Amino acid sequence: MKLKNSTLLLCSIRCMTKRYRSTNTLPKTLEIDGKSFKTDPEFTNVTPSILSHLNKQLHLNENHPIGILRELIEKKMNSVDNAFTTFNNFKPVVTKFQNFDSLGFPLDHPGRSKSDTYYINYNHLLRTHTSAHEMECFQTIKQDLNTRSKGYLISADVYRRDEIDRTHYPVFHQMEGARMWKHNDIKLLKEDLAKVEKALVESQQNITLKCVRDDPEIDPNENAKQLYMTDEEVVLCSKHLKRSLELVVSEVFNKKVQSMKDQKLVPKELKYRWVKAYFPWTTPSWEIEVWWQGDWLEICGSGLVQQQVLLNSGFEKDSTICWAFGLGLDRIAMLLFEIPDIRLLWTQDERFHKQFKSGHINKFKPYSKYPGSIRDMAFWLPKEDNVEVHGNDIMEIVRDVAGSLVESVKLQDTFVNPKTNQKSLCYRINYQSMDRNITNTEVNELQHKIESELVHRYNVSLR
């Protein structure tokens, strides 16, 4: 019954959007997850193709690469002292306060723009990161903090307007974690650190971790500590953060090398490094990178949570210290399972899904390679100075019309007519299905629809 209702909802959204395109009137409301949201002509930019991904919840499928990785990390994080509460069922529509304001995003941060974010209306949007639920999780675990340190893990689908290629998709999955202690509880911090250090040593069975760079916990010039924390607190909390994430890296890559048939390709050591970084809601902050197959791979960002975030969650001033991290499950899953195209994560083809099983990391075996077909789309932008066509606007039109039948869209050329000062753009669209062959006739029809929609929305002139 739930699936049927979701299908009817999607059909309703598609119909409303089609009417909007043909009559240039925006539907007054959108019904999403049983709630009615008023639309806003200045902000509503969510499309049917994006709304069709709501409630698919790949991260909860235990036999899907995303779900396998999520469960692997959750189990390892809780294997030390079972301190993390998991939250995997948050709904994707959030407020601007949840997604930006509560985390200290500046008002001019590019993530707030309509070119980057899917807005339902002025105040509601599809979350761009799992941190949108941070306040709620902090408030939930707060009551248990009097007797022990406590943490949480969130996994969810997140939504960002993005380019189209093999590694980018407008819907992907994040995992976020946090761990907190009462301020000045040095004894408990040391005890918890000793536990995770012991677990880290025991985890290195098939491959040994080797740190080649570790930017300091305290740097007065950059990556400064928060004033209410003592130096000892910052060092201990930071070390617990780093050892915890190293434990995850060790678990994931040890599982990976177990599945590698050619043991000559397995390195004896896994090099990693901690590099200082900047995030609005943590300071000091770092990224952990791993040297794998000849390249440095960013695994996740992390840091000590800004006190203002904790105050927004109802904690008293100077009462708690906390670390947090966030990572992209899709990118790591593609690496571990050797999946060449991110669109495969969303396929319904059983030839893909039958290859994976809960608790196992194995190499994806390609089942077909269908030929691609390239089309160029060149157009003049309107002469009006107030008309803007962002690259992500082009991507949305292509997604809405062709869906997963497009492998990539690239800007090939930009030209300005020296006499008229009018600007021309040329995009190259590579049509290629992961599951079936597509004909030239089908490609031509899709290309015509994309060009027509581009002209209709932005008044461009095709070349």
XYZ file of C-alpha atoms in Angstrom:
463
model
C 0.000 0.000 0.000
C 2.866 2.386 0.840
C 4.535 1.723 -2.531
C 1.243 2.334 -4.334
C 0.766 5.658 -2.564
C 4.338 6.690 -3.435
C 3.696 5.867 -7.104
C 0.475 7.892 -7.125
C 2.312 10.783 -5.455
C 5.038 10.743 -8.107
C 2.462 10.659 -10.916
C 0.708 13.639 -9.346
C 3.973 15.591 -9.109
C 4.836 14.808 -12.743
C 1.418 15.991 -13.911
C 1.661 19.229 -11.933
C 5.133 19.936 -13.289
C 4.038 19.269 -16.880
C 1.158 21.715 -16.460
C 3.593 24.274 -15.102
C 5.819 23.937 -18.137
C 2.978 24.213 -20.611
C 1.044 27.034 -18.935
C 3.927 28.694 -17.088
C 1.982 28.529 -13.807
C 3.499 26.863 -10.786
C 1.294 24.462 -8.799
C 0.295 25.984 -5.489
C 1.412 22.977 -3.438
C 3.552 19.841 -3.589
C 2.629 16.765 -1.568
C 5.787 15.070 -0.249
C 5.926 12.301 2.381
C 2.348 12.976 3.437
C 2.888 16.716 3.931
C 1.698 19.625 1.819
C 4.249 22.324 0.953
C 3.345 25.649 -0.644
C 5.486 26.401 -3.677
C 7.295 29.672 -4.363
C 7.851 30.982 -7.925
C 11.162 32.510 -6.843
C 12.537 29.414 -5.115
C 10.827 26.158 -6.122
C 13.279 24.326 -8.404
C 12.854 20.654 -7.448
C 12.005 18.430 -10.428
C 10.041 15.191 -10.907
C 13.228 13.269 -11.702
C 14.661 14.265 -8.326
C 11.445 13.656 -6.401
C 11.294 10.159 -7.907
C 14.374 9.240 -5.824
C 12.706 10.026 -2.497
C 12.095 6.985 -0.306
C 14.339 4.631 -2.302
C 16.699 4.508 0.714
C 19.543 2.537 -0.813
C 21.434 2.889 2.479
C 18.859 0.607 4.155
C 19.214 -2.173 1.575
C 21.537 -4.642 3.311
C 22.478 -6.287 -0.010
C 23.279 -3.054 -1.861
C 26.865 -1.648 -1.884
C 25.672 1.495 -0.060
C 23.858 -0.526 2.618
C 26.743 -2.987 2.963
C 29.222 -0.158 3.589
C 26.911 1.635 6.024
C 26.417 -1.504 8.110
C 30.143 -2.280 8.052
C 31.014 1.153 9.453
C 28.222 1.149 12.046
C 29.258 -2.233 13.405
C 32.905 -1.256 13.632
C 32.215 2.070 15.325
C 30.041 0.360 17.929
C 32.395 -2.592 18.434
C 34.576 -0.597 20.851
C 32.096 0.481 23.527
C 28.648 0.539 21.874
C 28.389 4.299 22.379
C 26.718 5.283 19.092
C 22.968 5.547 18.540
C 22.047 5.109 14.859
C 19.550 7.279 12.964
C 18.761 6.073 9.443
C 15.156 7.140 8.782
C 15.083 10.939 8.697
C 12.837 12.459 6.012
C 14.656 14.467 3.301
C 12.681 17.753 3.454
C 14.218 20.144 5.995
C 14.170 23.867 6.744
C 16.827 26.433 5.897
C 17.492 26.766 9.615
C 18.180 23.035 9.951
C 20.340 22.827 6.840
C 22.279 26.097 7.085
C 21.588 28.484 9.969
C 21.949 26.016 12.850
C 25.366 25.006 11.509
C 26.758 28.502 11.088
C 26.675 28.748 7.282
C 27.238 32.387 6.221
C 24.331 34.024 4.395
C 26.458 34.324 1.247
C 27.642 30.699 1.301
C 27.328 29.220 -2.233
C 25.574 26.140 -0.843
C 22.509 28.300 -0.171
C 22.081 29.270 -3.838
C 19.348 27.852 -6.077
C 22.054 26.723 -8.488
C 23.352 24.303 -5.829
C 20.289 23.352 -3.772
C 16.835 21.901 -4.480
C 14.243 24.193 -2.908
C 10.644 23.224 -2.209
C 9.873 26.822 -1.293
C 11.574 29.774 0.408
C 11.931 27.985 3.744
C 12.031 24.270 2.812
C 14.530 22.277 0.765
C 15.865 18.796 0.187
C 18.727 18.366 2.674
C 22.181 18.879 1.187
C 23.904 16.980 4.009
C 23.085 14.795 6.986
C 24.187 17.599 9.333
C 20.713 19.063 8.852
C 19.601 16.560 11.526
C 22.491 17.247 13.880
C 20.500 19.284 16.408
C 17.824 16.604 16.750
C 20.424 13.889 17.317
C 22.311 15.936 19.895
C 19.083 16.566 21.774
C 18.263 12.830 21.732
C 21.578 11.669 23.178
C 21.865 14.555 25.651
C 19.966 12.742 28.412
C 22.501 9.875 28.473
C 25.546 12.113 28.796
C 25.484 12.287 32.596
C 26.670 8.704 33.050
C 28.940 8.126 30.033
C 30.210 9.601 26.770
C 27.704 9.273 23.968
C 27.579 9.513 20.193
C 25.362 9.122 17.151
C 25.602 7.941 13.545
C 23.314 9.260 10.794
C 22.985 7.783 7.302
C 20.686 9.293 4.678
C 20.212 10.284 1.065
C 21.190 13.911 0.342
C 20.456 16.139 -2.642
C 22.584 18.658 -4.541
C 22.336 20.106 -8.021
C 25.479 18.895 -9.740
C 27.154 18.105 -13.027
C 26.527 14.878 -14.947
C 29.356 12.370 -15.275
C 30.415 8.922 -14.060
C 31.162 10.057 -10.496
C 28.488 12.714 -9.849
C 24.791 12.233 -9.217
C 22.259 14.708 -7.773
C 21.264 12.205 -5.092
C 23.910 10.495 -2.995
C 24.368 9.141 0.509
C 26.220 10.493 3.500
C 27.133 9.129 6.877
C 27.780 11.465 9.767
C 28.952 10.665 13.263
C 29.620 12.530 16.492
C 30.909 11.691 19.971
C 30.676 13.915 23.042
C 31.888 14.161 26.645
C 31.174 16.474 29.510
C 33.609 19.377 29.684
C 36.732 18.628 31.782
C 36.010 14.897 32.151
C 39.638 14.102 31.380
C 39.543 10.726 33.121
C 36.737 9.376 30.918
C 38.332 10.843 27.792
C 41.572 8.982 28.515
C 39.709 5.736 29.195
C 37.738 5.956 25.955
C 40.868 6.849 23.979
C 42.686 3.791 25.344
C 39.812 1.544 24.211
C 39.782 2.806 20.633
C 43.602 2.671 20.406
C 43.519 -0.976 21.463
C 40.808 -1.773 18.912
C 42.825 -0.049 16.183
C 45.868 -2.221 16.810
C 43.759 -5.390 16.785
C 41.996 -4.435 13.536
C 45.096 -4.450 11.315
C 45.050 -8.078 10.189
C 45.675 -8.014 6.437
C 47.159 -4.575 5.967
C 49.000 -2.220 8.337
C 48.202 1.485 8.600
C 51.051 3.992 8.348
C 50.544 7.695 9.041
C 52.781 9.885 6.835
C 51.389 13.272 7.923
C 49.455 14.454 10.941
C 48.664 18.164 11.111
C 48.693 19.244 14.782
C 45.690 19.355 17.082
C 46.530 22.893 18.185
C 47.691 25.575 15.755
C 47.243 29.174 17.007
C 47.520 30.614 13.490
C 45.287 28.208 11.571
C 42.815 25.578 12.744
C 42.579 27.303 16.118
C 41.077 25.595 19.134
C 37.984 26.937 20.879
C 38.781 29.067 23.897
C 36.622 27.220 26.431
C 38.500 23.958 25.843
C 41.770 23.208 27.602
C 44.792 22.202 25.551
C 44.708 18.711 27.070
C 41.019 18.362 26.205
C 41.603 19.368 22.597
C 44.484 16.918 22.195
C 42.604 13.993 23.773
C 39.337 14.639 21.921
C 41.181 15.094 18.624
C 43.115 11.880 19.114
C 39.914 9.985 19.869
C 38.420 11.375 16.658
C 41.452 10.426 14.581
C 41.834 6.940 16.063
C 38.103 6.279 15.564
C 38.235 7.189 11.883
C 41.490 5.269 11.431
C 39.630 2.277 12.855
C 36.974 2.684 10.144
C 39.657 2.997 7.447
C 41.402 -0.104 8.750
C 38.181 -2.133 8.770
C 37.064 -1.050 5.307
C 40.394 -1.574 3.559
C 41.149 -4.825 5.373
C 37.814 -6.106 4.052
C 38.773 -4.877 0.611
C 42.153 -6.641 0.462
C 40.524 -9.874 1.651
C 38.489 -9.883 -1.554
C 41.396 -9.149 -3.897
C 42.296 -12.303 -5.810
C 45.691 -11.079 -6.989
C 47.610 -10.736 -3.728
C 50.517 -9.133 -5.595
C 48.377 -6.005 -5.833
C 47.830 -5.862 -2.062
C 50.133 -3.292 -0.412
C 51.842 -4.246 2.842
C 51.081 -0.828 4.269
C 48.165 1.536 3.836
C 49.505 5.083 3.962
C 47.227 7.822 5.216
C 47.506 11.441 6.271
C 45.622 14.016 8.327
C 45.376 17.390 6.586
C 43.962 20.522 8.219
C 40.735 21.766 6.666
C 37.926 24.281 7.120
C 34.256 23.577 7.853
C 31.728 26.128 9.198
C 30.624 23.921 12.098
C 33.957 22.516 13.405
C 37.296 23.883 14.595
C 39.952 22.616 14.544
C 39.163 20.528 11.449
C 40.902 17.870 9.352
C 40.447 15.598 6.379
C 41.805 12.062 6.316
C 43.258 10.906 2.999
C 44.382 7.408 2.017
C 47.001 6.472 -0.576
C 45.333 3.847 -2.755
C 46.281 2.640 -6.225
C 48.599 5.547 -6.885
C 46.478 8.440 -5.664
C 45.453 10.255 -2.492
C 41.773 9.636 -1.786
C 39.826 11.927 0.534
C 37.841 9.692 2.890
C 36.036 12.226 5.066
C 36.075 15.600 6.770
C 36.039 15.966 10.546
C 36.736 18.219 13.503
C 35.729 19.420 16.962
C 32.188 20.781 16.897
C 31.751 24.542 17.247
C 30.201 25.392 20.606
C 27.470 27.460 18.901
C 26.133 24.274 17.277
C 25.906 22.684 20.732
C 24.233 25.792 22.165
C 21.683 25.667 19.332
C 20.967 22.078 20.400
C 20.144 23.089 23.967
C 23.434 22.427 25.752
C 24.617 24.855 28.387
C 27.614 27.031 27.642
C 31.022 25.405 28.255
C 29.340 22.140 29.279
C 30.413 19.680 26.585
C 33.089 18.887 24.023
C 32.400 16.937 20.865
C 33.933 15.689 17.628
C 32.108 14.989 14.380
C 32.809 13.580 10.927
C 31.024 13.222 7.595
C 31.728 10.988 4.631
C 30.200 10.137 1.256
C 29.112 6.497 1.098
C 28.671 6.377 -2.693
C 32.236 7.364 -3.587
C 33.790 4.920 -1.126
C 31.426 2.136 -2.205
C 32.374 2.694 -5.849
C 36.036 2.412 -4.872
C 35.646 -0.732 -2.766
C 33.313 -2.580 -5.134
C 35.066 -1.205 -8.245
C 31.863 0.186 -9.746
C 32.780 2.344 -12.777
C 29.648 4.495 -13.095
C 27.597 5.997 -10.260
C 24.375 5.415 -12.233
C 24.780 1.689 -11.570
C 24.012 2.288 -7.904
C 20.469 3.257 -8.960
C 19.835 0.584 -11.582
C 16.972 -1.884 -11.217
C 18.834 -4.505 -13.268
C 19.067 -7.797 -11.365
C 22.406 -8.507 -13.043
C 23.791 -5.778 -10.814
C 21.930 -6.565 -7.599
C 22.640 -10.314 -7.629
C 26.364 -9.637 -7.318
C 26.260 -8.245 -3.781
C 25.584 -9.738 -0.378
C 25.447 -8.293 3.124
C 28.811 -8.302 4.918
C 30.888 -8.939 1.790
C 32.998 -6.624 -0.358
C 33.562 -8.000 -3.841
C 34.531 -6.584 -7.230
C 31.684 -5.663 -9.550
C 31.621 -7.739 -12.735
C 30.419 -5.746 -15.774
C 27.558 -7.533 -17.493
C 27.425 -5.443 -20.664
C 28.872 -2.416 -22.444
C 26.389 -0.691 -24.685
C 27.617 1.810 -27.305
C 27.212 5.491 -26.669
C 25.965 8.277 -28.921
C 27.196 11.874 -28.774
C 25.207 15.011 -29.569
C 26.313 18.646 -29.356
C 23.950 21.431 -28.307
C 25.033 24.989 -29.176
C 22.981 28.087 -28.415
C 23.109 31.853 -28.037
C 22.205 33.250 -24.621
C 19.504 35.959 -24.577
C 20.733 39.511 -25.047
C 19.031 40.573 -21.827
C 21.648 41.091 -19.102
C 19.366 39.768 -16.342
C 18.994 36.283 -17.874
C 21.400 33.733 -16.409
C 21.775 30.086 -17.393
C 23.855 28.209 -14.834
C 25.597 24.984 -15.824
C 23.510 23.104 -13.258
C 20.356 24.451 -14.943
C 21.431 22.672 -18.133
C 22.092 19.493 -16.145
C 18.580 19.597 -14.644
C 16.924 19.833 -18.040
C 18.954 16.873 -19.311
C 18.153 14.817 -16.194
C 14.471 15.636 -16.368
C 14.197 14.613 -20.010
C 16.709 11.770 -20.407
C 17.249 10.525 -16.846
C 19.899 7.821 -16.513
C 20.271 7.451 -20.294
C 22.938 10.188 -20.230
C 26.449 9.326 -19.087
C 27.919 12.835 -19.143
C 27.316 16.467 -20.089
C 30.319 18.718 -20.667
C 30.744 22.354 -21.637
C 32.771 22.168 -24.845
C 33.054 25.771 -25.968
C 32.277 29.362 -24.989
C 32.249 32.094 -27.605
C 31.454 35.820 -27.496
C 30.576 37.551 -30.753
C 32.920 40.557 -30.943
C 30.362 42.617 -32.883
C 27.203 41.963 -30.835
C 28.832 40.918 -27.549
C 26.331 38.055 -27.450
C 27.546 34.871 -25.749
C 27.287 31.353 -27.136
C 27.699 28.048 -25.282
C 28.152 24.523 -26.613
C 27.463 21.439 -24.483
C 28.305 17.867 -25.473
C 25.851 15.204 -24.305
C 26.980 11.574 -24.235
C 23.973 9.242 -24.325
C 24.737 5.743 -23.023
C 22.551 3.354 -21.060
C 24.012 0.997 -18.471
C 21.256 -1.583 -19.022
C 20.187 -1.594 -22.679
C 20.935 -0.389 -26.183
C 19.430 2.957 -27.200
C 18.745 3.740 -30.863
C 19.695 6.868 -32.822
C 15.995 7.592 -33.234
C 15.499 7.534 -29.457
C 18.564 9.734 -28.921
C 17.368 12.247 -31.524
C 13.959 12.460 -29.841
C 15.558 13.060 -26.444
C 17.911 15.672 -27.876
C 14.985 17.504 -29.491
C 13.059 17.540 -26.192
C 16.103 18.859 -24.314
C 16.665 21.647 -26.821
C 12.969 22.574 -26.854
C 12.878 22.728 -23.059
C 16.022 24.867 -22.995
C 14.464 27.343 -25.444
C 11.181 27.371 -23.500
C 12.750 28.018 -20.092
C 15.549 30.438 -20.942
C 14.647 31.944 -24.315
C 17.966 30.911 -25.874
C 18.495 30.677 -29.647
C 19.766 27.374 -30.989
C 22.680 27.480 -33.390
